[in-house]
mmCIF file of C-alpha atoms in Angstrom:
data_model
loop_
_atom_site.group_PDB
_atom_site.id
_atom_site.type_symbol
_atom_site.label_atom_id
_atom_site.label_comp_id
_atom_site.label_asym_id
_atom_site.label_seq_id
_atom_site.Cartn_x
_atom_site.Cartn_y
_atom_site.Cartn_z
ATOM 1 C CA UNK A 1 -73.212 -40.177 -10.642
ATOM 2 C CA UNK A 2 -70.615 -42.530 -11.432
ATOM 3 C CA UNK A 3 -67.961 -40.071 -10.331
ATOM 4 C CA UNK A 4 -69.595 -39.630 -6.760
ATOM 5 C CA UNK A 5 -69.966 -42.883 -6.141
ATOM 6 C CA UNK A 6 -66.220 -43.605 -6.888
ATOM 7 C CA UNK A 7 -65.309 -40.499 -4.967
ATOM 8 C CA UNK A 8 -67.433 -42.398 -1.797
ATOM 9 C CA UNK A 9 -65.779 -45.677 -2.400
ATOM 10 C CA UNK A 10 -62.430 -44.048 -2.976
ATOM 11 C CA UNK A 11 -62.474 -42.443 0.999
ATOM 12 C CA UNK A 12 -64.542 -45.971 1.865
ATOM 13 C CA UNK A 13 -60.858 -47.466 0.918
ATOM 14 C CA UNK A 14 -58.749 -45.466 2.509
ATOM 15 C CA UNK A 15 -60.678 -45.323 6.002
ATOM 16 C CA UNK A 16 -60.091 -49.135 5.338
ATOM 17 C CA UNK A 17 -56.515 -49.136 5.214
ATOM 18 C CA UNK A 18 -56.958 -46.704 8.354
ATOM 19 C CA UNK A 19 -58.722 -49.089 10.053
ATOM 20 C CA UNK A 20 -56.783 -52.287 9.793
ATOM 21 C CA UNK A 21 -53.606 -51.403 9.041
ATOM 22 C CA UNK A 22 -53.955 -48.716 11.385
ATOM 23 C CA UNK A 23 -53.666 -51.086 14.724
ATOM 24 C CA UNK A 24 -50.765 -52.674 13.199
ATOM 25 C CA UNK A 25 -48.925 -49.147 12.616
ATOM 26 C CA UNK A 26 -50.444 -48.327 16.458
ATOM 27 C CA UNK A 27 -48.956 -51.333 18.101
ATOM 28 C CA UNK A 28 -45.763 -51.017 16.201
ATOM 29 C CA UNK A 29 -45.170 -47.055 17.797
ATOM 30 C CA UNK A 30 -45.957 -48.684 21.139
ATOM 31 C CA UNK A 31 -43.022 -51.353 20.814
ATOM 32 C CA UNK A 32 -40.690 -49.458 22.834
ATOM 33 C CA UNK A 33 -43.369 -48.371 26.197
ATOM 34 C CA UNK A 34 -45.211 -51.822 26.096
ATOM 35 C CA UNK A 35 -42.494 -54.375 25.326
ATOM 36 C CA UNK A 36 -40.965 -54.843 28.609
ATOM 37 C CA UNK A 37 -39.569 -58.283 28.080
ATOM 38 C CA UNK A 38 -38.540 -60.356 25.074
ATOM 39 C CA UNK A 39 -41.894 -62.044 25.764
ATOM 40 C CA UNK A 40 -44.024 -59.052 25.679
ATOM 41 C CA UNK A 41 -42.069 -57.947 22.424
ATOM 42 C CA UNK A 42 -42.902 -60.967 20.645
ATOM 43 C CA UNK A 43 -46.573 -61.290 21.568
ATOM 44 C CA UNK A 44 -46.965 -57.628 20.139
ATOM 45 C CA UNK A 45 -45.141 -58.716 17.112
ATOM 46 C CA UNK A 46 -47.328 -61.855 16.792
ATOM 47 C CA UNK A 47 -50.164 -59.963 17.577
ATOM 48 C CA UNK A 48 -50.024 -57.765 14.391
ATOM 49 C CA UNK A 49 -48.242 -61.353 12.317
ATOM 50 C CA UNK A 50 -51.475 -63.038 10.670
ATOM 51 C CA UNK A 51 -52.628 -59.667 9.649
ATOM 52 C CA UNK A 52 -50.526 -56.666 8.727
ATOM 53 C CA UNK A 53 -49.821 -57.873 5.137
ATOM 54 C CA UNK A 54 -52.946 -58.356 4.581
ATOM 55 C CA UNK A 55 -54.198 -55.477 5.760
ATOM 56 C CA UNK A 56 -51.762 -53.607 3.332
ATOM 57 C CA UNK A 57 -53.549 -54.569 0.466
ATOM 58 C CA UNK A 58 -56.201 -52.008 1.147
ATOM 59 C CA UNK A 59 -53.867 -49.249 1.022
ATOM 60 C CA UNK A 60 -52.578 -50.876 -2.818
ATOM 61 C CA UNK A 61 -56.179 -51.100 -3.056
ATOM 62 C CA UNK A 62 -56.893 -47.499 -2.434
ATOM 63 C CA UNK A 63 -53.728 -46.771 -4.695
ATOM 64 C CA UNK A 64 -55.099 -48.528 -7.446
ATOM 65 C CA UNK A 65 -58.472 -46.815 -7.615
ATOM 66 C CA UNK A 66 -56.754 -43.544 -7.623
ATOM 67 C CA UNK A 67 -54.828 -44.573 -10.902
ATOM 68 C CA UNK A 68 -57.983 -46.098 -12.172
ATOM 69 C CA UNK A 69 -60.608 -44.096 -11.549
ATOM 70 C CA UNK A 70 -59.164 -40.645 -11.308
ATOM 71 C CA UNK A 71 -55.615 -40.756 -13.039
ATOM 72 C CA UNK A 72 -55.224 -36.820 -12.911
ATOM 73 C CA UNK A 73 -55.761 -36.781 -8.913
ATOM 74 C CA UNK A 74 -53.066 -39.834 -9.113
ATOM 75 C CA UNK A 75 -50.590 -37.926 -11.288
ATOM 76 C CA UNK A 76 -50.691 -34.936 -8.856
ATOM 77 C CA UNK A 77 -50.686 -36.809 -5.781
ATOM 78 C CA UNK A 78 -47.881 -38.650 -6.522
ATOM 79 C CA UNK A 79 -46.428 -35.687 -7.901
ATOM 80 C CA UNK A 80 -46.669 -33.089 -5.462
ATOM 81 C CA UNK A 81 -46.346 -35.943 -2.388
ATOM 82 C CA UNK A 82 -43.756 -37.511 -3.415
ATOM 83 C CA UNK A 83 -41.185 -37.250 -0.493
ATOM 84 C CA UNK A 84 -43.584 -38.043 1.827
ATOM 85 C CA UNK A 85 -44.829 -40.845 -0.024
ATOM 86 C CA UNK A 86 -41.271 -42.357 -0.516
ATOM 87 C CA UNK A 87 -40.636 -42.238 3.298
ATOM 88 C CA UNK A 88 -44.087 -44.350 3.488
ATOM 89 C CA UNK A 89 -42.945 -46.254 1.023
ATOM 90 C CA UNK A 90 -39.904 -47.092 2.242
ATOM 91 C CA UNK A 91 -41.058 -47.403 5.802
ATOM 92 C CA UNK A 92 -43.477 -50.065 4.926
ATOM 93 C CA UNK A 93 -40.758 -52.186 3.353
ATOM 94 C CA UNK A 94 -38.744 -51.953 6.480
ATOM 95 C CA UNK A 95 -41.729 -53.246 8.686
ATOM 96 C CA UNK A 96 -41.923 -55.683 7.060
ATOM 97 C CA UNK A 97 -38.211 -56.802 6.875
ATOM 98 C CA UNK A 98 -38.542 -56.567 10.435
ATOM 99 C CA UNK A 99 -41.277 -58.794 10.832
ATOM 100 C CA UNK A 100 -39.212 -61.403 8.953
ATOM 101 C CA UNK A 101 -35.597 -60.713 10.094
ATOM 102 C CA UNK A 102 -35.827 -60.426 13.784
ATOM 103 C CA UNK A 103 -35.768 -63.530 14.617
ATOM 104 C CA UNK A 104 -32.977 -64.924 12.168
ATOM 105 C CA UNK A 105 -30.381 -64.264 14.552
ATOM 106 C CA UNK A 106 -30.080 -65.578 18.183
ATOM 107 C CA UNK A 107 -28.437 -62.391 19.385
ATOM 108 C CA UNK A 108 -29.637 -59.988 21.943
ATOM 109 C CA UNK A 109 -28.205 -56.876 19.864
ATOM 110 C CA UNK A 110 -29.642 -58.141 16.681
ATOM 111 C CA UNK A 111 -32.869 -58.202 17.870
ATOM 112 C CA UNK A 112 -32.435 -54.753 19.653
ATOM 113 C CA UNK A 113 -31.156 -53.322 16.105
ATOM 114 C CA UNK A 114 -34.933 -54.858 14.770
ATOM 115 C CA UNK A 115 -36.966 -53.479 17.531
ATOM 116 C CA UNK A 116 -35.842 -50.011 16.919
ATOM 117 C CA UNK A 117 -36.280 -50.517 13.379
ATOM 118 C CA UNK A 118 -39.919 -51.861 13.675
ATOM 119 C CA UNK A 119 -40.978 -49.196 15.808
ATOM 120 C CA UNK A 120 -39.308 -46.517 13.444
ATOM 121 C CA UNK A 121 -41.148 -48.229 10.437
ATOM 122 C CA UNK A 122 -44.303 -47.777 12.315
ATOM 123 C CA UNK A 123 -44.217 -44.614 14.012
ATOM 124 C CA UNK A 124 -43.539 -42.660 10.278
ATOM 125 C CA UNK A 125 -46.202 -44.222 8.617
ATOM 126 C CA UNK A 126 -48.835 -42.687 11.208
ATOM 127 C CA UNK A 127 -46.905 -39.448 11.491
ATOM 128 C CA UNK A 128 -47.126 -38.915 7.338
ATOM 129 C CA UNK A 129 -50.328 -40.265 6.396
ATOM 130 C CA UNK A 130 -51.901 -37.519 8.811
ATOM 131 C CA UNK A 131 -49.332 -34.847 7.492
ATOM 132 C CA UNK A 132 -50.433 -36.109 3.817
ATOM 133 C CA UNK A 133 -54.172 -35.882 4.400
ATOM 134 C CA UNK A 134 -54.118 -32.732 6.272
ATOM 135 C CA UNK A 135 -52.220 -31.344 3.350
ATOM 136 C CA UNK A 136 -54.444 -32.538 1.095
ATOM 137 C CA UNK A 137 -57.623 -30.805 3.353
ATOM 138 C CA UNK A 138 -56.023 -27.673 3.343
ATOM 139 C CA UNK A 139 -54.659 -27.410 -0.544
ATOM 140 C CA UNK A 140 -51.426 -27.604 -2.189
ATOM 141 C CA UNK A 141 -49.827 -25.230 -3.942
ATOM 142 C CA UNK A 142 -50.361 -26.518 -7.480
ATOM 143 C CA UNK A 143 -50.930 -24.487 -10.538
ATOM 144 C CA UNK A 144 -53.416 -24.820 -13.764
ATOM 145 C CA UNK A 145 -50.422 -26.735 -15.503
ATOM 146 C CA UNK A 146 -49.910 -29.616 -12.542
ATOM 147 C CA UNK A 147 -46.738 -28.353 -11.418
ATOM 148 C CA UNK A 148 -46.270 -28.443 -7.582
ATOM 149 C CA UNK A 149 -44.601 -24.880 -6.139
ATOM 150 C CA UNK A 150 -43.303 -26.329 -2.612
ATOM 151 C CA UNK A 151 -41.101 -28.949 -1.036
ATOM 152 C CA UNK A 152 -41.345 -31.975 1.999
ATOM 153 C CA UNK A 153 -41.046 -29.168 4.420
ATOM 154 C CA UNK A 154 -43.912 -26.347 2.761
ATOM 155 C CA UNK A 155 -45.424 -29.696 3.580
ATOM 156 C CA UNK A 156 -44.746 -29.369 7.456
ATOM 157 C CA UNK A 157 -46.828 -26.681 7.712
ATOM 158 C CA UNK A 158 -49.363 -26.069 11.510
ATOM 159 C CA UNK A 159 -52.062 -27.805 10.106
ATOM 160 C CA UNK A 160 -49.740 -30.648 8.673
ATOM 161 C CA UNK A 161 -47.825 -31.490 11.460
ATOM 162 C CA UNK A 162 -51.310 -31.119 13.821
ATOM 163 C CA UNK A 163 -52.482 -33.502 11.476
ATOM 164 C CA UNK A 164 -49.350 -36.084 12.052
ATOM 165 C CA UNK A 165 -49.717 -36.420 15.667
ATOM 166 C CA UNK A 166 -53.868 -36.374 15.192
ATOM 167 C CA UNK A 167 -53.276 -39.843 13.014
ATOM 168 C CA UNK A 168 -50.091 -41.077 15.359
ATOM 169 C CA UNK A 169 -52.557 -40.867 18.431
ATOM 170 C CA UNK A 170 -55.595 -42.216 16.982
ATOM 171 C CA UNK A 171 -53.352 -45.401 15.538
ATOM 172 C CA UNK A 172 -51.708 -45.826 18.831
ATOM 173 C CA UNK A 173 -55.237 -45.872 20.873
ATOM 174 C CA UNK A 174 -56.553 -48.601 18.073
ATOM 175 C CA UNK A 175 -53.160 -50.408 18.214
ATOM 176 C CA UNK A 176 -53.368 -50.391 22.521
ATOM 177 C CA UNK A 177 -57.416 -51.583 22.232
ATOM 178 C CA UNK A 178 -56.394 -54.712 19.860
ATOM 179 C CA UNK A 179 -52.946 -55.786 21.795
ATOM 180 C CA UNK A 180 -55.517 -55.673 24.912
ATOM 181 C CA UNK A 181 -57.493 -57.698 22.797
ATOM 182 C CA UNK A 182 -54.920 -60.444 21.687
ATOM 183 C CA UNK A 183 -52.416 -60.859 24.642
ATOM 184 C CA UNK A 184 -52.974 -62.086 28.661
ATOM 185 C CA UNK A 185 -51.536 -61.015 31.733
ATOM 186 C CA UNK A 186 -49.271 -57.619 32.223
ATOM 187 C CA UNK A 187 -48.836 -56.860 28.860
ATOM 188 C CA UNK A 188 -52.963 -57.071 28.520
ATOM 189 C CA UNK A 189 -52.996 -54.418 31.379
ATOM 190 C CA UNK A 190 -50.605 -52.188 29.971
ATOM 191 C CA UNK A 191 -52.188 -52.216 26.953
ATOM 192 C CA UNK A 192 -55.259 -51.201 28.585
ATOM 193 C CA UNK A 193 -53.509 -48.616 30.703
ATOM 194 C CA UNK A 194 -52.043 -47.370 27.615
ATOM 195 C CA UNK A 195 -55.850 -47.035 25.737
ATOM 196 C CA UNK A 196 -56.832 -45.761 28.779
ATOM 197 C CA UNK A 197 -54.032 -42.805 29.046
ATOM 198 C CA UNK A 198 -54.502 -42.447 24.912
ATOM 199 C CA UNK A 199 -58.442 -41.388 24.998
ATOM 200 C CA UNK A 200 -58.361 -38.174 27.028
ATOM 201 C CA UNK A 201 -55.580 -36.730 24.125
ATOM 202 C CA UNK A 202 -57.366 -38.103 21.570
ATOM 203 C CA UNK A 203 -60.188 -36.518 22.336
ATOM 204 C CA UNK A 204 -58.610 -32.927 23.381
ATOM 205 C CA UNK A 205 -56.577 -33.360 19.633
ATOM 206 C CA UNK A 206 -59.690 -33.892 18.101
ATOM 207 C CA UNK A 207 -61.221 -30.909 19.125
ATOM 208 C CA UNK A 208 -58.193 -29.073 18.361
ATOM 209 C CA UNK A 209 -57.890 -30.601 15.113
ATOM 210 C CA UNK A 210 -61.821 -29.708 14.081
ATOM 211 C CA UNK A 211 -61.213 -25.642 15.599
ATOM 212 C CA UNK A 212 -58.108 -25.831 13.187
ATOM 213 C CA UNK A 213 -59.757 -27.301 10.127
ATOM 214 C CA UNK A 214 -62.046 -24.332 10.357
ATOM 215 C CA UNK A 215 -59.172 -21.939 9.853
ATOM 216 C CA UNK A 216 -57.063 -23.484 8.041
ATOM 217 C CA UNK A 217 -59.438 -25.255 5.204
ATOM 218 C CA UNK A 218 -62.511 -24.599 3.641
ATOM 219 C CA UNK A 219 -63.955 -28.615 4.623
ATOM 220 C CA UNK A 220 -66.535 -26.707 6.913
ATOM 221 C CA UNK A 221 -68.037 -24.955 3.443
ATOM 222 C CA UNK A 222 -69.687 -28.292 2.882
ATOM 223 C CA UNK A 223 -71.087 -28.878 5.862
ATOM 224 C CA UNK A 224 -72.624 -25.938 6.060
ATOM 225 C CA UNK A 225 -74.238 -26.377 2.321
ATOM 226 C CA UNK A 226 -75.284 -29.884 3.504
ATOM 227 C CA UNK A 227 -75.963 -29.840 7.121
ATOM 228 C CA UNK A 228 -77.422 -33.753 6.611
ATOM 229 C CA UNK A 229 -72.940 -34.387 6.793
ATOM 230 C CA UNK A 230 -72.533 -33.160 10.569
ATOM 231 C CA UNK A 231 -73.065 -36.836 10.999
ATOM 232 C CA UNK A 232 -69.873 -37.646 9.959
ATOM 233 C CA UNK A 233 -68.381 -35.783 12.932
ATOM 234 C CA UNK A 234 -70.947 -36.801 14.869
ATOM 235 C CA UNK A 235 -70.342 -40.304 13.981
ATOM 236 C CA UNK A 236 -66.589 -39.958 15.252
ATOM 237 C CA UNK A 237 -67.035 -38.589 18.554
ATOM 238 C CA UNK A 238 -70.019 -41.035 19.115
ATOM 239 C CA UNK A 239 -67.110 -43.984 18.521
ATOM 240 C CA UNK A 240 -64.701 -42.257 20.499
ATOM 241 C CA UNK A 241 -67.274 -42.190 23.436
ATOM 242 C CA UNK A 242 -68.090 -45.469 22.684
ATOM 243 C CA UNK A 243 -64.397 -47.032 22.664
ATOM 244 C CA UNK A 244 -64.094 -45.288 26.454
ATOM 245 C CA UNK A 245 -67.926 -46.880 27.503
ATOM 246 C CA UNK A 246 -66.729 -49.856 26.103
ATOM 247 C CA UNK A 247 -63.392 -50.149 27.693
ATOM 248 C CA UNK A 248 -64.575 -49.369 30.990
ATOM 249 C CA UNK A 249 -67.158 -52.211 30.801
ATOM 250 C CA UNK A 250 -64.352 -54.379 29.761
ATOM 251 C CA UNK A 251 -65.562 -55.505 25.984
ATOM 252 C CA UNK A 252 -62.733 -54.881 24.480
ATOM 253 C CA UNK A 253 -64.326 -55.998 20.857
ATOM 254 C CA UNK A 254 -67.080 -53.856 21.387
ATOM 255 C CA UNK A 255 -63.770 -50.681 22.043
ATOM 256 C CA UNK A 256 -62.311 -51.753 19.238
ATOM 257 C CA UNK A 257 -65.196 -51.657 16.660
ATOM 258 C CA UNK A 258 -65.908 -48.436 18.159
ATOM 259 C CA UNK A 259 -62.518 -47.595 17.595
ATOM 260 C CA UNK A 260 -62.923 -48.120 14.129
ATOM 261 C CA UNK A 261 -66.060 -46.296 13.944
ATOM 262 C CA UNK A 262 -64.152 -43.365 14.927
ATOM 263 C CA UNK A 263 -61.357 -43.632 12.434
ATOM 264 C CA UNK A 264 -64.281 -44.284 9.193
ATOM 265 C CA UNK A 265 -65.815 -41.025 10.686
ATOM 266 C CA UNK A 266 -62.678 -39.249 10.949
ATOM 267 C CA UNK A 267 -62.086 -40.138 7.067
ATOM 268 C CA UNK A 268 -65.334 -39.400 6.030
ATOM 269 C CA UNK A 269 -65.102 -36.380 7.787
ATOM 270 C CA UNK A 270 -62.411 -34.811 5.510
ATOM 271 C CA UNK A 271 -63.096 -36.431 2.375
ATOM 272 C CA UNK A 272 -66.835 -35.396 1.934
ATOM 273 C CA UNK A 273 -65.539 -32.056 3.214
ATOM 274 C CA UNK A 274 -63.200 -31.794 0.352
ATOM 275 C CA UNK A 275 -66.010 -33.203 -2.121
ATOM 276 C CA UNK A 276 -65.703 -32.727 -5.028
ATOM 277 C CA UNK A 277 -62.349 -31.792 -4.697
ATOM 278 C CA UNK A 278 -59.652 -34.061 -4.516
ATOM 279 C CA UNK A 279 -55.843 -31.965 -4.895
ATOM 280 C CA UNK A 280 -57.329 -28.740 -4.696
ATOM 281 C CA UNK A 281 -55.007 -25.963 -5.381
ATOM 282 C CA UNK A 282 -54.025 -23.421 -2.851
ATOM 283 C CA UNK A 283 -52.861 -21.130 -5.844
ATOM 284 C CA UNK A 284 -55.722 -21.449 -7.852
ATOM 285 C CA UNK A 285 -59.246 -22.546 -7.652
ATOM 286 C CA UNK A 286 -59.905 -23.446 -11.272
ATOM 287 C CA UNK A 287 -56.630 -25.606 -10.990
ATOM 288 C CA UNK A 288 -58.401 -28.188 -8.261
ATOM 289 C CA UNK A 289 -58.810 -31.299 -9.769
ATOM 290 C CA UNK A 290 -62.150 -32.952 -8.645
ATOM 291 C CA UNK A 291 -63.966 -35.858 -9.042
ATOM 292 C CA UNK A 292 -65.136 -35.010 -12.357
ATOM 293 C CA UNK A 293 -62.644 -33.122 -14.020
ATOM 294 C CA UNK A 294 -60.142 -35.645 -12.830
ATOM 295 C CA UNK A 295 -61.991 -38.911 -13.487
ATOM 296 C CA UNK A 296 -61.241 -41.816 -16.420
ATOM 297 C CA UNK A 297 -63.964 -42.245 -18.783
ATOM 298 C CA UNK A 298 -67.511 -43.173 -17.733
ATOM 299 C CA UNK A 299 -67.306 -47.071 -19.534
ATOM 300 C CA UNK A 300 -63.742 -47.392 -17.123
ATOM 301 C CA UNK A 301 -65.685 -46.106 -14.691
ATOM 302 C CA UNK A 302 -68.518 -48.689 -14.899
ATOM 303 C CA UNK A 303 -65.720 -51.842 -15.475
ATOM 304 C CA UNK A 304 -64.492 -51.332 -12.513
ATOM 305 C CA UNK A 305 -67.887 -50.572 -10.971
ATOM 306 C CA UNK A 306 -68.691 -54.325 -11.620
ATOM 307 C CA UNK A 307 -65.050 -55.848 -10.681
ATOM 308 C CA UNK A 308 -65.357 -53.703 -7.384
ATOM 309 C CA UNK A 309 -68.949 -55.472 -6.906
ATOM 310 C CA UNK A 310 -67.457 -58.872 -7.358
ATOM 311 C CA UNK A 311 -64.017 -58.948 -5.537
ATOM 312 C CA UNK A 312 -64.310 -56.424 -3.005
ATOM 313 C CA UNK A 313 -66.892 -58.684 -0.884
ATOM 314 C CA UNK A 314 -64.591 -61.795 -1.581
ATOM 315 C CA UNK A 315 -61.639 -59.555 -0.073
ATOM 316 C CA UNK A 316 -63.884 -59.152 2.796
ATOM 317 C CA UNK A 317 -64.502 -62.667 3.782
ATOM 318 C CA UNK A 318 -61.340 -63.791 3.221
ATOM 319 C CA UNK A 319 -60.000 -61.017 5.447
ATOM 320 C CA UNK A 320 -63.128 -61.994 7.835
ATOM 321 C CA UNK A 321 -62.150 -65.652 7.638
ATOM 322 C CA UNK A 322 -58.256 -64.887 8.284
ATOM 323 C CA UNK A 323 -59.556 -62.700 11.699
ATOM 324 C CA UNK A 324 -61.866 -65.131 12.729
ATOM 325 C CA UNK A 325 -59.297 -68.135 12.734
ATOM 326 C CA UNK A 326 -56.541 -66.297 14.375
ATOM 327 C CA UNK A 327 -58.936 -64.028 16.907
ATOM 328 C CA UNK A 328 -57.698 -66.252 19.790
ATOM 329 C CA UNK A 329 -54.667 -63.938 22.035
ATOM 330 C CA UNK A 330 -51.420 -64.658 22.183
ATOM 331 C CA UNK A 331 -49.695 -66.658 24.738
ATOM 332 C CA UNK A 332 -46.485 -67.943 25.754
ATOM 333 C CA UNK A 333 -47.514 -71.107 24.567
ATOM 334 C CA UNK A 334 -47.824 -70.318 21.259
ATOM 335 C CA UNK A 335 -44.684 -68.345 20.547
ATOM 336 C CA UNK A 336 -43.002 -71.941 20.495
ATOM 337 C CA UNK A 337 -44.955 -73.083 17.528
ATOM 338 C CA UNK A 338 -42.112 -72.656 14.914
ATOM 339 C CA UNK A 339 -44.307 -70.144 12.429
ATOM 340 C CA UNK A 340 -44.587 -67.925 15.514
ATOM 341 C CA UNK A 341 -43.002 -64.522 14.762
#
């Protein structure tokens, strides 16, 4: 019991990260098609400023459980992932030297130089998470002894790369709902233009992505013992139809949550497909670790049970508190207050 419910709060995590951090990594990979002027490229930036480092502690969060909770799964992840977990790595570190760096230097090149760098930082983040988890989906090629048989590009494999540009376009359409949300003006209708243009792909690449999953994994083998988790799918395309009912009415909150609806789905979706597997093996089945053979010992398992109880909702209203205070957009105006990005 104590290993399901970590396994639930482990995807609860990352569909997090997905979710907050996602708009950030969105907006970034839209730099270059929304930020006409120096304006416009500074309202996205300060549009993502209050939040993204914030939002990456669910993603250390999600890191940690794995350690924690299931250290074999954590070995073998960051084992048999490791290139592409570098590049995120290192990507991340660059956005955020962008963030800070931009703006040092009152020099049209500089800032150029930043711009490209920001968007890079972005766009490889939502290119390998989705390469990552749709690796992960469809099995790696690890043996009964933990040692991973491939390389970065065994990695780039149909369903991989389908499930880069699945991730890159569902970050982008969250990223174009909330820069709708925060700025005014032009940019605010070629943000919307942008969500607008975004939802017809993302829904043609989801239904592409779920016809693949069928022949490329063994997620729908779940499903199909457990019919009750056809909600999870269900719950992703209701979001997605949701985000496009709520766009056109103009609530661009309402799009958003239903954005994020979509992306929890979309998580939930794989995870609980791979349930209780968590690096299963594409070599062999009795090497797949799982949520039980992989897992620390129950009494760990209960610590952080009742840490997780304690600090996770404080995490919450903090971040609640921090979105709340800065929901206001971003104008002109405030890009001359000296902590603006």
């Amino acid at each position: 019991m104590l290993e399901t419910t970590w396994f639930v709060l482990w995807a609860l995590l990352w569909a997090a990260y997905f979710v907050l951090d996602g708009f950030d990594l969105g907006m970034g990979a839209l730099l270059p098609f929304l930020g006409k002027t120096e304006t416009d490229r500074r309202i996205m930036y300060n549009a993502a400023g209050p939040f993204w480092d914030g939002n990456e502690v669910w993603l250390i969060a999600a890191g940690g459980v794995t350690f924690a909770a299931f250290p074999t799964a954590y070995a073998l992840m960051f084992s048999a992932l490791y290139a592409p977990l570098l590049l995120l790595l290192f990507a991340l570190i660059f956005r955020a030297v962008s963030f800070e760096f931009r703006g040092k230097v009152e020099h049209a090149s500089w800032r150029s130089f930043w711009d490209g760098v920001h968007f890079l930082a972005n766009l490889l983040p939502c290119l390998l998470l989705g390469v990552a988890f749709a690796n992960l989906f469809m099995g790696i090629p690890v043996d009964a002894q933990g040692i991973y048989h491939g390389n970065l590009l065994k990695l780039l494999n149909p369903y991989g790369l389908a499930g880069g540009v699945f991730f890159l376009c569902m970050f982008t359409l969250h990223g174009a709902i909330w820069l709708a949300i925060k700025s005014r003006g032009q940019l605010q209708t070629s943000a919307l233009a942008a969500a607008t243009m975004l939802w017809p792909l993302m829904l043609a690449l989801l239904v592409v992505f779920l016809i693949m999953t069928a022949f490329y994994t063994k997620l729908y083998a779940n499903y199909l013992a457990m019919p009750a988790l056809f909600a999870l799918p269900l719950l992703a395309l209701a979001g997605l139809l949701g985000a496009r009912a709520m766009l056109r009415a103009g609530r661009l909150w309402l799009a958003w949550g239903c954005s994020a609806l979509f992306i929890i789905g979309v998580t939930y979706f794989g995870v609980m497909g791979m349930y209780p597997g968590m690096i299963i093996s594409s070599l062999d089945p009795a090497a797949t670790v799982t949520a039980f053979n992989g897992s620390s010992s129950p009494l760990t398992l209960k610590i952080m049970l009742g840490v997780a109880v304690v600090m996770v909702p404080l995490v919450l209203i903090y971040q609640f508190w921090t979105y709340r205070i800065f929901s206001q957009p971003v104008t002109a105006r405030e890009l001359e207050d000296d902590h603006a990005y």
